[in-house]
Amino acid sequence: MKRGHGETWDPPPASRSGEGPSMADKKKVADDNNNNNNMDDELLAVLGYKVRSSEMAEVARKLEQLEMVLSNDDVGSTVLNDTVHYNPSDLSTWVESMLSELNNPASSDLDPTRSCVDRSEYDLRAIPGRSAFPKEEEVFDEEASSKRIRLGSWCESAGESTRSVVLVDSQETGVRLVHALVACAEAIQQENLNLADALVKRVGTLAAAQAGAMGKVATYFAQALARRIYRDYTAETDVSGGSFEEVLQMHFYDSCPYLKFAHFTANQAILEAVATARRVHVIDLGLNQGMQWPALMQALALRPGGPPSFRLTGIGPPQTENSDSLQQLGWKLAQFAQNMGVEFEFKGLAAESLSDLEPEMFETRPESETLVVNSVFELHRLLARSGSIEKLFNTVKAIKPSIITVVEQEANHNGIVFLDRFNEALHYYSSLFDSLEDSYSLPSQDRVMSEVYLGRHILNVVAAEGSDRVERHETVAQWRIRMKSAGFDPVHLGSSAFKQASMLLSLYATGDGYRVEENDGCLMIGWQTRPLITTSAWKLAGGGESRR
Amino acid sequence: MAGGNEVNLNECKRIVPLNTWVLISNFKLAYKVLRRPDGSFNRYLAEFLDRKVPANTFPLDGVFSFDHVDSTTNLLTRIYQPASLLDLTRHGTLQLTKPLSTTEIVPVLIFFHGGSFTHSSANSAIYDTFCRRLVTICGVVVVSVDYRRSPEHRYPCAYDDGWNALKWVKTRVWLQSGKDSNVYVYLAGDSSGGNIAHNVAVRATKEGVKVLGNILLHPMFGGQERTESEKSLDGKYFVTIQDRDWYWRAYLPEGEDRDHPACNPFGPRGQSLKGVNFPKSLVVVAGLDLVQDWQLAYVDGLKKNGLEVNLLYLKQATIGFYFLPNNDHFHCLMEELKKFVHPIEDSQSKSSPLLLTP
């Protein structure tokens, strides 16, 4: 959300009109607004509401109308209590949608594409993971007792270089550790490698002595810093065809709710988009272990009137001679689909990079199928080579999907200045590790492997450069700009998805600090007040409703 | 009643700037949708609709803010400081080890956000913005505190959380100031937050914790009786008796009525504060708030107990006037607040109410 810039606090002019209170604006906002009618009212903007000054009177009128309708009895507000709401920041549209909901209550049943009714009793059993790939669960209770530095929140900016501030509270331990980390990064920024080397050794020592999440994060950052100093970064070539990374991601999936949230919210958007489709084709830009799809198939199977047919095209890294894990995964999913009673088709596509994909490879069937493109943590990697993301966007536009679901890390780890990236990453991964630490389970293999998984990302953000540095995370504000200029319009995620994601968290999240937040049509999951992962949805700009 | 409603809406629209009217009406409608007639509350939808903002560890407009989350309660506290007080010892770190100042006194306002005990959070955009303005205009540090909300958590949860927040603030080295290294605390709040401030002050008085002053911004009080202001202003300026009743039913223990002392502190079941070392109070009353008779009764109650109280009565103000700085009431409020927390040495007069009608 945009914060107001340059709010000044000059006292208002002494003028006072005879009738009623003066409307003394604090700046020349009133005059400016009359001249720039298409500008959002600045005072409302800092409060989270986008209303154009020129629309203000119209919005007021709609609010009055709504008030009139609701004032008679409780029925109206009960109806609105149950409907799905979208993007409350856009007041005009939000109020309008409530008005039409009240004026046309019958249509919600007749027109399923509107998906107006909040099916709050939605079967949450249609949720990930164990059903497809059952494993033993270990659940223990533990008091989280590690002291850690409270790192401050991150400040949002659209593409600007941010300077996060690391807070150091002397009443917590690890003060010297944070100082040493930041000092080392500073030394590197100033190209004083001798000093950096001395400091990184110090960090290592301090980190080893530091208990809990802070110690672990610091250790990974220290290792990454060392690699950077010694220019010892090699893109880990994984001879097993990327499967180690996939295994790690699965542990990450199991140990904390972030990926579950990502899959769940993306699936919600997909379900809404394909609500009336008889044939659905999903292209998953990063199939990994396919953890997202059993839940979607389950949800489709539960659809009144029966499931649509489900075709999945999964993209993965190039396969080695000895294994074709993509195909094997396809078989597993096919079995699952059969159990669900869902007609299923699978195709695996191996690609070194998503920019190698061409529209023909997908063999789309636009006359009969509704097409979905899904990307979880894949887009940012393409920012490492110029032209790559544009190529992918062109390919996606060419196949004309009804919806594109995108999940990305909510952080700017792609700034030009190393020190800024470092500070951002320190914040971000500290929050992540904190949340892993806080879960009430004992150190399990899942958690350890999750830390390794995240550690690899830390290494890449800190030590890699050029086309090796693939963990180029950007914030949703930055992605919005990219998507918009590439020709995509947002599809807003609504209160129903929000509610169910929140309920999901209470089922699957062992810690209490996870929060779901709505941000201008996107959903974010975060730890405490720090958003960490964002799910957004998009469609091709302009153009009428795609056929469902 | 359709005709009557039209008149009311038009009247209300004339009194406040248009964008203020849109903002407060939006809340009014959203809140109506969230409150269910059976007394339950749609918390998920409430959280979805609430516009939230992050803290600004990178100072924005001269204010620096950061979050602290209590590890046991998960309640958020957001601290706001003037950026000029920052001691950035090195790029990228802020050391929370030193007091705010060793020479000057820097007042720390513990702010309890409003929302009728049910809505909003410290990181709600309306409150984050308000707190930032307090810092800039009044030259204070603000500690904005979350508390457990009704109907999920009833009396006395909010007061307990407020009390814990006070204790926490008092023990932060980095909130100390002045030559004698104390934390100079004022309690403040709007609507239900004002009610909480009063109750936390009562407890502080009992337990010997020093609070320099209370600031109550159209505080939420009530009683069984229907007062004149409630009857004559019902539904006219964003607020109805019906919604007030709903929130009291949601907050007070089940089966209780509005003469419960949490709601009516100087009513038939109220307690005496005679002879206690209760802090001085600044009570701000909006002249178009239907609750005002109860707020004025509160001021009376303080006076009858021999306590110092300043009343700022803003005749043409509606509730929520302070969310946008586009009106005289806002500036008037800020001026009074400044004077309250930065008292000049020689103005020690006891309460004579300041009736200010801009």
XYZ file of C-alpha atoms in Angstrom, chain A residues 234-433:
200
model
C 29.323 -22.168 -8.025
C 25.849 -22.802 -9.136
C 25.312 -26.168 -7.595
C 25.011 -28.493 -10.493
C 22.677 -31.152 -9.363
C 23.396 -34.365 -11.161
C 20.263 -35.957 -9.914
C 18.230 -33.674 -12.126
C 17.143 -31.148 -9.582
C 15.587 -33.718 -7.341
C 17.560 -32.707 -4.262
C 16.055 -29.249 -4.456
C 12.652 -30.867 -4.839
C 13.207 -33.046 -1.814
C 14.211 -30.036 0.220
C 11.145 -28.176 -0.914
C 8.995 -31.036 0.223
C 10.434 -30.827 3.713
C 9.787 -27.098 3.616
C 6.251 -27.896 2.562
C 5.774 -30.153 5.542
C 7.417 -28.112 8.257
C 5.623 -24.817 7.882
C 2.448 -23.502 6.288
C 3.902 -21.177 3.655
C 3.763 -23.522 0.705
C 0.458 -24.975 1.832
C -0.919 -21.454 1.945
C 0.533 -20.722 -1.479
C -1.008 -23.804 -3.065
C -4.272 -23.329 -1.272
C -4.807 -19.714 -2.245
C -3.670 -20.314 -5.811
C -6.112 -23.208 -5.986
C -8.898 -21.017 -4.701
C -8.302 -18.581 -7.517
C -8.162 -21.429 -10.014
C -11.380 -22.985 -8.734
C -13.182 -19.696 -9.123
C -11.843 -19.202 -12.609
C -12.834 -22.672 -13.800
C -16.134 -22.809 -11.959
C -18.183 -23.658 -15.025
C -15.547 -25.296 -17.174
C -16.097 -28.870 -18.297
C -12.484 -29.345 -19.276
C -9.585 -27.799 -17.400
C -5.945 -27.617 -18.431
C -3.389 -26.482 -15.884
C 0.171 -25.671 -16.848
C 2.416 -25.790 -13.795
C 5.606 -23.878 -14.498
C 7.406 -25.730 -11.731
C 5.885 -29.097 -10.996
C 8.385 -30.179 -8.305
C 6.631 -32.944 -6.409
C 3.209 -31.923 -7.602
C 1.985 -31.220 -4.070
C -0.468 -28.589 -5.247
C -2.584 -30.801 -7.457
C -4.110 -33.552 -5.355
C -5.952 -30.898 -3.356
C -7.235 -29.201 -6.486
C -8.400 -32.490 -7.901
C -10.137 -33.301 -4.666
C -11.924 -29.954 -4.755
C -12.912 -30.476 -8.375
C -14.204 -33.932 -7.549
C -16.492 -32.437 -4.921
C -18.055 -30.014 -7.344
C -21.808 -30.348 -7.561
C -22.587 -31.831 -10.934
C -19.341 -33.768 -11.009
C -15.763 -32.909 -11.785
C -14.468 -31.507 -15.043
C -11.746 -33.399 -16.809
C -8.330 -32.341 -15.605
C -5.255 -32.089 -17.788
C -1.961 -31.221 -16.171
C 1.178 -30.138 -18.008
C 4.041 -30.125 -15.567
C 7.338 -28.450 -16.298
C 10.521 -29.668 -14.700
C 14.272 -29.544 -15.155
C 15.908 -31.666 -17.841
C 15.716 -35.339 -16.994
C 18.713 -37.607 -16.668
C 19.010 -40.813 -18.599
C 18.291 -43.049 -15.674
C 15.150 -41.494 -14.393
C 12.115 -39.799 -15.732
C 10.764 -38.385 -12.541
C 8.284 -36.211 -14.369
C 6.575 -39.206 -15.877
C 6.648 -41.084 -12.614
C 5.018 -38.189 -10.922
C 2.454 -38.162 -13.679
C 1.626 -41.782 -12.941
C 1.213 -41.080 -9.236
C -1.100 -38.191 -9.919
C -3.034 -40.288 -12.409
C -3.618 -42.907 -9.751
C -4.799 -40.291 -7.353
C -7.133 -38.854 -9.968
C -8.572 -42.270 -10.631
C -9.318 -42.681 -6.943
C -11.033 -39.338 -7.012
C -13.033 -40.171 -10.077
C -11.502 -37.358 -12.069
C -10.705 -37.841 -15.716
C -6.997 -37.077 -15.934
C -4.345 -36.463 -18.536
C -0.699 -35.663 -17.906
C 2.220 -34.379 -19.863
C 5.688 -33.638 -18.572
C 7.785 -30.979 -20.231
C 11.484 -30.782 -19.471
C 13.046 -27.372 -19.909
C 16.354 -25.901 -18.850
C 14.735 -22.512 -18.492
C 11.155 -21.323 -18.713
C 12.239 -18.968 -21.470
C 12.832 -22.052 -23.656
C 9.104 -22.727 -23.690
C 7.179 -22.144 -26.879
C 3.392 -21.971 -27.192
C 3.176 -25.035 -29.441
C 4.701 -27.234 -26.757
C 1.557 -27.010 -24.688
C -0.772 -28.278 -27.395
C -3.586 -26.167 -26.061
C -7.164 -26.915 -26.984
C -8.823 -23.527 -26.743
C -12.133 -24.688 -28.196
C -12.765 -27.100 -25.390
C -10.457 -26.364 -22.495
C -10.175 -23.623 -19.930
C -6.505 -22.886 -19.492
C -4.685 -22.051 -16.274
C -1.037 -21.142 -15.824
C 0.401 -21.622 -12.362
C 3.757 -20.415 -11.074
C 5.056 -20.951 -7.550
C 8.459 -19.370 -6.898
C 9.405 -19.619 -10.566
C 9.082 -16.146 -12.054
C 11.830 -14.438 -10.073
C 14.436 -16.838 -11.432
C 13.933 -15.455 -14.918
C 15.072 -12.020 -13.818
C 18.626 -13.335 -13.813
C 18.919 -13.186 -17.567
C 17.734 -10.232 -19.548
C 14.914 -10.947 -21.911
C 13.892 -14.160 -20.200
C 10.860 -12.945 -18.355
C 9.623 -11.069 -21.386
C 9.926 -14.211 -23.457
C 7.934 -16.210 -20.948
C 5.249 -13.542 -20.742
C 4.927 -13.586 -24.516
C 4.559 -17.328 -24.522
C 1.922 -17.141 -21.821
C 0.003 -14.445 -23.642
C 0.087 -16.472 -26.818
C -1.688 -19.421 -25.228
C -4.403 -17.183 -23.772
C -4.985 -18.594 -20.290
C -8.105 -17.653 -18.376
C -6.087 -17.104 -15.264
C -2.464 -16.995 -14.181
C -1.724 -17.714 -10.544
C 1.556 -16.428 -9.164
C 3.180 -17.066 -5.816
C 6.350 -15.228 -4.918
C 8.434 -14.306 -1.908
C 7.426 -10.946 -0.541
C 10.798 -9.226 -0.404
C 13.080 -7.139 -2.526
C 16.193 -9.251 -2.870
C 16.937 -7.870 -6.285
C 18.222 -4.407 -5.464
C 21.298 -3.129 -7.161
C 23.217 -2.305 -4.011
C 24.637 -5.367 -2.265
C 24.327 -3.963 1.239
C 20.651 -3.204 0.736
C 20.009 -6.721 -0.522
C 21.890 -8.071 2.424
C 19.856 -6.128 4.959
C 16.597 -7.083 3.255
C 17.560 -10.719 3.214
C 18.683 -10.642 6.833
C 15.289 -9.338 7.839
C 13.374 -11.707 5.642
C 15.143 -14.920 6.538
C 15.279 -14.017 10.204
C 11.499 -13.853 10.174
C 11.293 -17.142 8.321
C 13.678 -18.914 10.644
